[in-house]
């Protein structure tokens, strides 16, 4: 039987979470000593462990059918692959930064300036669109030291907390684009491989849907049910089950972490009792 070949980062910021995602999808991967490749035990899948920079090319050529990597690398490598799903981890932004004592006056500040980056294509396209002329110094890593050693006037790099910039006497001038881990696919999958990708996507979506949400159960007097239903839209609408105690019902629903405490406070104000909150593992819509 055909196996779908997935490329994930060998070692780096996305490795652990990529494997975790497969685990959440019920795919068991034995990866004791991180070989080049391994097979899933209960899904027709082969896993390749590669450098993230190489993943777009391997997927374009069909050496791997699909891959997980930062969207930033997909844009930079500009290979003929398809982004099929945003994965919700590895979030970061690509920003322009300048020495902290410089006065930033807007994008024109960069006219005729030298900017160091590992993302020359993304940066080049950006400034070309803006009609601003910059000199791009391509570096493989440690971009943040480029201004300190006089190689560049500014840098363009990945920022997450901003502490790397701070430590190197830099400040963020502009965020150009935001990025997160994505699932990419070869554009010419066979029907068998497409079906396997669909199966994987179905599981990924079920996992993502459950993220950031809680299942709540609570008891209320029947007369306040209409108010409670307003507070709890749930997936379609809350389930309401009569309790043995006449005049009372149990209400079940799903609430988002974002407004969790506000909703709980409101529920209590409306007389909800015995509120039980349960994490959601998967949610199939
Ligand atoms: O060996 P390989 O080539 O596979 O790995 P790599 O070194 O190229 O990549 P890696 O593991 O550093 O990052 C993989 C992906 O993680 C990136 O392509 C991004 O999509 C994503 N990601 C998320 C990040 C960060 N957050 C991040 N903070 N990648 C890098 N950084 C670095 C950044 O380059 C800078 O040096 O962290 C520093 C900034 O962090 P703060 O928190 O100080 O702002
Ligand atoms: Zn890399």
Coordinates of N, CA, C and O in Angstrom, one line a residue, residues 140-283:
X140 N 23.7 33.8 6.7 CA 23.1 32.5 7.1 C 22.5 32.5 8.5 O 21.6 31.7 8.8
X141 N 23.0 33.3 9.4 CA 22.5 33.3 10.8 C 23.1 34.5 11.5 O 23.9 35.3 10.9
X142 N 22.8 34.5 12.8 CA 23.3 35.6 13.7 C 23.2 37.0 13.0 O 24.1 37.9 13.1
X143 N 22.0 37.2 12.4 CA 21.8 38.5 11.7 C 21.8 39.6 12.7 O 22.2 40.8 12.3
X144 N 21.4 39.4 13.9 CA 21.2 40.4 14.9 C 22.5 41.2 15.3 O 22.5 42.3 15.8
X145 N 23.7 40.6 14.9 CA 24.9 41.3 15.3 C 25.4 42.1 14.1 O 26.4 42.9 14.2
X146 N 24.7 42.1 13.0 CA 25.2 42.8 11.8 C 25.4 44.3 11.9 O 26.3 44.8 11.4
X147 N 24.5 44.9 12.7 CA 24.7 46.4 12.8 C 25.8 46.7 13.7 O 26.6 47.6 13.5
X148 N 26.0 45.9 14.8 CA 27.0 46.2 15.8 C 28.4 46.1 15.2 O 29.3 46.8 15.6
X149 N 28.6 45.2 14.2 CA 29.9 45.0 13.6 C 30.1 45.9 12.3 O 31.1 45.8 11.6
X150 N 29.1 46.7 12.0 CA 29.2 47.7 10.9 C 28.9 47.1 9.6 O 29.3 47.6 8.5
X151 N 28.3 45.9 9.5 CA 28.0 45.2 8.2 C 26.7 45.8 7.6 O 26.6 45.8 6.4
X152 N 25.8 46.3 8.5 CA 24.5 46.8 7.9 C 24.0 47.9 8.8 O 24.4 48.1 9.9
X153 N 23.0 48.7 8.2 CA 22.4 49.8 9.0 C 21.2 49.3 9.7 O 20.7 49.9 10.7
X154 N 20.6 48.2 9.3 CA 19.5 47.6 9.9 C 19.4 46.1 9.6 O 20.2 45.6 8.8
X155 N 18.5 45.4 10.2 CA 18.3 44.0 10.0 C 16.9 43.7 9.7 O 16.0 44.4 10.1
X156 N 16.7 42.5 9.0 CA 15.3 42.0 8.8 C 15.4 40.6 9.3 O 16.1 39.7 8.7
X157 N 14.6 40.3 10.4 CA 14.7 38.9 11.0 C 13.5 38.5 11.7 O 12.5 39.3 11.8
X158 N 13.5 37.3 12.1 CA 12.3 36.7 12.9 C 12.4 37.3 14.3 O 13.4 37.3 14.9
X159 N 11.2 37.8 14.7 CA 11.1 38.3 16.1 C 10.0 37.5 16.8 O 8.9 37.2 16.2
X160 N 10.2 37.1 18.0 CA 9.1 36.5 18.8 C 8.9 37.3 20.0 O 7.9 38.0 20.1
X161 N 9.8 37.2 21.0 CA 9.5 38.0 22.2 C 10.2 39.4 22.1 O 9.8 40.3 22.8
X162 N 11.1 39.5 21.2 CA 11.8 40.8 21.0 C 13.1 40.9 21.9 O 13.8 41.9 21.8
X163 N 13.4 39.9 22.7 CA 14.5 40.0 23.6 C 15.9 39.9 22.8 O 16.8 40.6 23.3
X164 N 15.9 39.2 21.7 CA 17.2 39.2 20.9 C 17.5 40.6 20.4 O 18.7 41.0 20.5
X165 N 16.5 41.3 19.9 CA 16.7 42.7 19.4 C 17.3 43.5 20.6 O 18.3 44.2 20.4
X166 N 16.6 43.4 21.7 CA 16.9 44.3 22.9 C 18.4 44.0 23.3 O 19.1 45.0 23.5
X167 N 18.7 42.7 23.4 CA 20.1 42.4 23.8 C 21.2 42.9 22.9 O 22.3 43.1 23.2
X168 N 20.8 43.1 21.6 CA 21.7 43.6 20.6 C 21.6 45.1 20.3 O 22.1 45.5 19.3
X169 N 20.9 45.8 21.2 CA 20.8 47.3 21.0 C 20.0 47.7 19.8 O 20.2 48.7 19.2
X170 N 19.0 46.8 19.5 CA 18.1 47.1 18.3 C 16.7 47.4 18.8 O 16.3 47.0 19.8
X171 N 15.9 48.1 17.9 CA 14.5 48.2 18.2 C 13.7 47.9 16.9 O 14.3 48.1 15.8
X172 N 12.5 47.3 17.1 CA 11.7 46.9 16.0 C 11.2 48.2 15.3 O 10.5 49.0 16.0
X173 N 11.4 48.3 14.0 CA 10.9 49.5 13.3 C 9.6 49.2 12.6 O 8.6 49.9 12.7
X174 N 9.5 48.0 11.9 CA 8.3 47.7 11.1 C 8.1 46.2 11.2 O 9.1 45.4 11.0
X175 N 6.9 45.7 11.4 CA 6.6 44.3 11.2 C 6.2 44.1 9.7 O 5.2 44.8 9.3
X176 N 6.8 43.3 9.0 CA 6.5 43.1 7.6 C 5.4 42.0 7.4 O 4.5 42.2 6.6
X177 N 5.6 41.0 8.1 CA 4.6 39.9 7.9 C 4.7 38.9 9.1 O 5.7 38.9 9.8
X178 N 3.5 38.3 9.4 CA 3.5 37.3 10.5 C 3.5 35.9 9.9 O 3.1 35.7 8.8
X179 N 4.0 35.0 10.7 CA 4.2 33.6 10.2 C 3.8 32.6 11.3 O 3.9 32.9 12.4
X180 N 3.5 31.4 10.8 CA 3.3 30.3 11.8 C 3.6 29.0 11.0 O 3.8 29.0 9.8
X181 N 3.6 27.9 11.7 CA 3.9 26.6 11.0 C 2.7 26.3 10.1 O 1.6 26.5 10.5
X182 N 3.1 25.7 9.0 CA 2.0 25.3 8.0 C 2.3 23.9 7.5 O 3.4 23.4 7.5
X183 N 1.2 23.3 7.0 CA 1.4 22.0 6.3 C 1.4 22.3 4.8 O 0.5 23.0 4.3
X184 N 2.4 21.9 4.1 CA 2.5 22.1 2.7 C 2.4 20.8 1.9 O 2.6 19.7 2.5
X185 N 2.0 20.9 0.7 CA 1.8 19.6 -0.1 C 2.4 19.8 -1.5 O 2.4 20.9 -2.1
X186 N 2.8 18.7 -2.1 CA 3.2 18.6 -3.5 C 1.9 18.9 -4.3 O 0.8 18.5 -3.8
X187 N 2.0 19.5 -5.4 CA 0.8 19.9 -6.2 C 0.3 18.7 -7.0 O -0.8 18.9 -7.6
X188 N 1.0 17.7 -7.2 CA 0.6 16.6 -8.1 C 0.5 15.3 -7.3 O 1.1 14.3 -7.7
X189 N -0.3 15.2 -6.3 CA -0.4 13.9 -5.5 C -1.3 13.0 -6.3 O -2.2 13.4 -6.9
X190 N -1.0 11.7 -6.2 CA -1.9 10.7 -6.8 C -3.2 10.6 -5.9 O -3.2 11.2 -4.8
X191 N -4.2 10.0 -6.5 CA -5.5 10.0 -5.7 C -5.3 9.3 -4.4 O -5.9 9.7 -3.4
X192 N -4.5 8.2 -4.3 CA -4.3 7.5 -3.1 C -3.7 8.5 -2.0 O -4.1 8.5 -0.9
X193 N -2.7 9.2 -2.5 CA -2.0 10.1 -1.5 C -2.9 11.3 -1.1 O -2.9 11.7 0.0
X194 N -3.7 11.8 -2.1 CA -4.6 12.9 -1.8 C -5.6 12.4 -0.7 O -5.9 13.1 0.2
X195 N -6.0 11.1 -0.8 CA -7.0 10.6 0.2 C -6.3 10.5 1.5 O -6.9 10.8 2.6
X196 N -5.0 10.1 1.6 CA -4.3 10.0 2.8 C -4.2 11.4 3.4 O -4.3 11.6 4.6
X197 N -3.9 12.4 2.6 CA -3.7 13.8 3.0 C -5.1 14.3 3.6 O -5.1 14.9 4.7
X198 N -6.2 14.0 3.0 CA -7.5 14.4 3.5 C -7.7 13.8 4.8 O -8.3 14.4 5.7
X199 N -7.4 12.5 5.0 CA -7.6 11.8 6.3 C -6.7 12.5 7.4 O -7.2 12.7 8.5
X200 N -5.5 12.9 7.0 CA -4.7 13.6 8.0 C -5.2 14.9 8.3 O -5.3 15.3 9.5
X201 N -5.7 15.7 7.3 CA -6.3 17.0 7.5 C -7.5 17.0 8.4 O -7.7 17.8 9.2
X202 N -8.3 15.9 8.2 CA -9.5 15.8 9.0 C -9.1 15.7 10.5 O -9.7 16.3 11.3
X203 N -8.1 14.9 10.8 CA -7.7 14.8 12.2 C -7.0 16.1 12.7 O -7.2 16.4 13.8
X204 N -6.2 16.7 11.9 CA -5.6 18.0 12.3 C -6.7 19.0 12.6 O -6.6 19.7 13.7
X205 N -7.7 19.1 11.8 CA -8.8 20.1 12.0 C -9.5 19.7 13.3 O -9.9 20.6 14.1
X206 N -9.8 18.5 13.5 CA -10.5 18.1 14.8 C -9.7 18.5 16.0 O -10.2 19.0 17.0
X207 N -8.4 18.3 15.9 CA -7.5 18.7 17.0 C -7.5 20.2 17.2 O -7.7 20.7 18.3
X208 N -7.3 20.9 16.0 CA -7.3 22.4 16.1 C -8.6 23.0 16.7 O -8.7 23.9 17.4
X209 N -9.7 22.4 16.2 CA -11.1 22.9 16.7 C -11.2 22.8 18.2 O -11.9 23.6 18.8
X210 N -10.6 21.8 18.8 CA -10.7 21.6 20.2 C -9.8 22.5 21.0 O -10.0 22.7 22.2
X211 N -8.8 23.1 20.3 CA -7.8 23.9 21.0 C -8.5 25.2 21.4 O -9.3 25.8 20.7
X212 N -8.2 25.7 22.6 CA -8.7 27.0 23.1 C -10.1 27.0 23.4 O -10.8 28.0 23.5
X213 N -10.7 25.7 23.7 CA -12.1 25.6 24.0 C -12.3 24.7 25.2 O -11.4 23.8 25.4
X214 N -13.4 24.9 26.0 CA -13.7 24.0 27.1 C -15.1 23.5 27.0 O -16.0 24.2 26.4
X215 N -15.3 22.3 27.5 CA -16.7 21.8 27.6 C -17.2 22.1 29.0 O -16.5 21.9 30.0
X216 N -18.4 22.7 29.1 CA -19.0 23.0 30.4 C -20.3 22.3 30.6 O -21.1 22.2 29.7
X217 N -20.5 21.9 31.8 CA -21.8 21.3 32.2 C -22.2 22.1 33.5 O -21.4 22.4 34.3
X218 N -23.5 22.4 33.5 CA -23.9 23.2 34.7 C -25.4 22.9 34.9 O -26.1 22.4 34.0
X219 N -25.8 23.1 36.2 CA -27.2 22.9 36.5 C -27.9 24.3 36.7 O -27.4 25.2 37.3
X220 N -29.1 24.4 36.2 CA -29.9 25.6 36.3 C -31.4 25.3 36.5 O -31.9 24.2 36.2
X221 N -32.1 26.3 37.1 CA -33.5 26.2 37.2 C -34.1 26.4 35.8 O -33.6 27.2 35.0
X222 N -35.2 25.6 35.5 CA -35.7 25.7 34.2 C -36.1 27.1 33.7 O -35.9 27.4 32.5
X223 N -36.6 27.9 34.6 CA -37.1 29.2 34.2 C -35.9 30.1 33.6 O -36.2 31.0 32.9
X224 N -34.7 29.8 34.0 CA -33.6 30.7 33.5 C -32.9 30.1 32.3 O -32.0 30.7 31.7
X225 N -33.4 29.0 31.8 CA -32.8 28.3 30.6 C -32.6 29.3 29.4 O -31.6 29.4 28.8
X226 N -33.7 30.1 29.1 CA -33.5 31.0 27.9 C -32.4 31.9 28.1 O -31.6 32.2 27.1
X227 N -32.2 32.5 29.3 CA -31.0 33.4 29.5 C -29.7 32.7 29.4 O -28.8 33.2 28.8
X228 N -29.7 31.5 29.9 CA -28.4 30.7 29.9 C -28.1 30.3 28.4 O -26.9 30.4 28.0
X229 N -29.1 30.0 27.6 CA -28.9 29.6 26.2 C -28.2 30.8 25.5 O -27.4 30.6 24.6
X230 N -28.7 32.0 25.8 CA -28.1 33.2 25.2 C -26.6 33.3 25.5 O -25.8 33.8 24.7
X231 N -26.2 32.9 26.7 CA -24.8 33.0 27.1 C -24.0 31.9 26.5 O -22.7 32.1 26.4
X232 N -24.6 30.8 26.1 CA -23.8 29.6 25.7 C -24.2 29.2 24.3 O -25.1 28.3 24.1
X233 N -23.7 29.8 23.3 CA -24.1 29.4 21.9 C -23.7 27.9 21.6 O -24.4 27.2 20.9
X234 N -22.6 27.5 22.1 CA -22.1 26.1 21.9 C -21.8 25.9 20.4 O -21.6 26.8 19.6
X235 N -21.8 24.6 20.0 CA -21.5 24.3 18.6 C -22.7 24.6 17.7 O -22.6 25.3 16.7
X236 N -23.8 24.1 18.0 CA -25.0 24.4 17.3 C -25.9 25.1 18.3 O -26.2 26.3 18.1
X237 N -26.3 24.5 19.4 CA -26.9 25.2 20.5 C -26.7 24.2 21.7 O -26.4 23.0 21.5
X238 N -26.8 24.7 22.9 CA -26.4 23.8 24.1 C -27.4 22.6 24.2 O -28.5 22.7 23.7
X239 N -26.9 21.5 24.8 CA -27.8 20.4 25.1 C -28.4 20.6 26.4 O -27.7 21.1 27.3
X240 N -29.7 20.3 26.6 CA -30.4 20.5 27.8 C -31.1 19.2 28.3 O -31.9 18.6 27.5
X241 N -30.7 18.7 29.4 CA -31.2 17.4 29.9 C -31.9 17.7 31.2 O -31.4 18.3 32.1
X242 N -33.1 17.1 31.4 CA -33.8 17.3 32.7 C -33.1 16.5 33.8 O -32.5 15.5 33.6
X243 N -33.0 17.1 35.0 CA -32.4 16.5 36.2 C -33.6 15.7 36.9 O -34.7 16.0 36.7
X244 N -33.2 14.7 37.7 CA -34.1 14.0 38.5 C -34.9 14.9 39.4 O -36.1 14.8 39.6
X245 N -34.2 16.0 39.9 CA -34.8 17.0 40.7 C -35.7 17.9 39.8 O -35.2 18.6 39.0
X246 N -37.0 17.8 40.0 CA -38.0 18.5 39.1 C -37.7 20.0 39.1 O -37.4 20.6 40.2
X247 N -37.8 20.6 38.0 CA -37.6 22.1 37.9 C -36.2 22.5 37.6 O -35.9 23.6 37.4
X248 N -35.3 21.5 37.5 CA -33.9 21.8 37.2 C -33.5 21.0 36.0 O -34.0 20.0 35.6
X249 N -32.5 21.6 35.3 CA -31.9 20.9 34.1 C -30.4 21.0 34.1 O -29.8 21.9 34.8
X250 N -29.8 20.1 33.4 CA -28.3 20.2 33.2 C -28.1 20.7 31.8 O -28.7 20.3 30.8
X251 N -27.2 21.7 31.7 CA -26.9 22.3 30.4 C -25.5 22.0 30.0 O -24.6 22.1 30.8
X252 N -25.3 21.6 28.8 CA -23.9 21.2 28.3 C -23.6 22.1 27.1 O -24.4 22.3 26.2
X253 N -22.4 22.6 27.1 CA -22.0 23.5 26.0 C -20.5 23.6 25.8 O -19.7 23.0 26.7
X254 N -20.0 24.3 24.8 CA -18.6 24.6 24.6 C -18.4 26.1 24.7 O -19.1 26.8 24.1
X255 N -17.3 26.5 25.4 CA -17.0 27.9 25.5 C -15.5 28.1 25.2 O -14.7 27.2 25.4
X256 N -15.2 29.3 24.6 CA -13.9 29.5 24.2 C -13.1 30.1 25.4 O -13.6 30.8 26.2
X257 N -11.8 29.8 25.4 CA -10.9 30.2 26.5 C -10.8 31.8 26.5 O -10.6 32.3 27.6
X258 N -11.0 32.4 25.4 CA -10.9 33.9 25.3 C -11.9 34.6 26.2 O -11.5 35.5 26.9
X259 N -13.1 34.1 26.3 CA -14.1 34.8 27.1 C -14.6 33.9 28.2 O -15.7 34.1 28.8
X260 N -13.7 32.9 28.6 CA -14.1 31.9 29.6 C -14.6 32.5 30.9 O -15.7 32.2 31.3
X261 N -13.8 33.3 31.5 CA -14.2 33.8 32.9 C -15.4 34.7 32.8 O -16.2 34.7 33.7
X262 N -15.5 35.5 31.8 CA -16.7 36.4 31.6 C -17.9 35.6 31.6 O -18.9 35.9 32.2
X263 N -17.9 34.5 30.8 CA -19.1 33.7 30.6 C -19.4 33.0 31.9 O -20.5 32.9 32.4
X264 N -18.4 32.5 32.6 CA -18.6 31.8 33.9 C -19.3 32.8 34.9 O -20.2 32.4 35.6
X265 N -18.7 34.0 35.0 CA -19.3 35.0 35.9 C -20.8 35.3 35.6 O -21.6 35.3 36.5
X266 N -21.1 35.4 34.3 CA -22.5 35.6 33.8 C -23.4 34.4 34.2 O -24.5 34.6 34.7
X267 N -22.8 33.2 34.0 CA -23.6 32.0 34.3 C -24.0 32.0 35.8 O -25.1 31.7 36.2
X268 N -23.0 32.3 36.6 CA -23.2 32.3 38.1 C -24.3 33.4 38.4 O -25.1 33.2 39.2
X269 N -24.1 34.5 37.8 CA -25.1 35.6 38.0 C -26.5 35.2 37.7 O -27.5 35.6 38.3
X270 N -26.7 34.3 36.7 CA -28.0 33.8 36.3 C -28.4 32.5 37.1 O -29.3 31.9 36.7
X271 N -27.6 32.2 38.2 CA -28.0 31.2 39.1 C -27.6 29.8 38.7 O -28.1 28.8 39.2
X272 N -26.5 29.7 37.8 CA -26.0 28.4 37.5 C -25.3 27.8 38.7 O -24.6 28.5 39.4
X273 N -25.4 26.5 38.8 CA -24.8 25.8 40.0 C -24.0 24.6 39.4 O -24.3 24.1 38.4
X274 N -23.1 24.1 40.3 CA -22.4 22.9 39.9 C -21.7 22.9 38.6 O -21.8 22.0 37.7
X275 N -21.0 24.1 38.3 CA -20.4 24.2 37.0 C -19.2 23.3 36.9 O -18.3 23.4 37.7
X276 N -19.2 22.5 35.9 CA -18.0 21.6 35.7 C -17.4 21.9 34.3 O -18.0 22.1 33.3
X277 N -16.1 22.1 34.4 CA -15.3 22.5 33.1 C -14.4 21.4 32.7 O -13.6 20.9 33.6
X278 N -14.4 21.0 31.5 CA -13.6 19.8 31.0 C -12.9 20.2 29.8 O -13.4 20.8 28.9
X279 N -11.5 19.8 29.7 CA -10.8 20.2 28.5 C -11.3 19.3 27.3 O -11.8 18.2 27.5
X280 N -11.2 19.9 26.1 CA -11.7 19.1 24.9 C -10.4 18.6 24.2 O -9.5 19.3 23.9
X281 N -10.5 17.3 23.9 CA -9.3 16.8 23.2 C -9.5 16.9 21.7 O -8.5 17.4 21.0
X282 N -10.6 16.6 21.1 CA -10.9 16.7 19.7 C -12.3 17.2 19.5 O -13.2 16.9 20.4
X283 N -12.5 17.9 18.4 CA -13.9 18.3 18.1 C -14.2 18.2 16.6 O -13.5 18.8 15.8

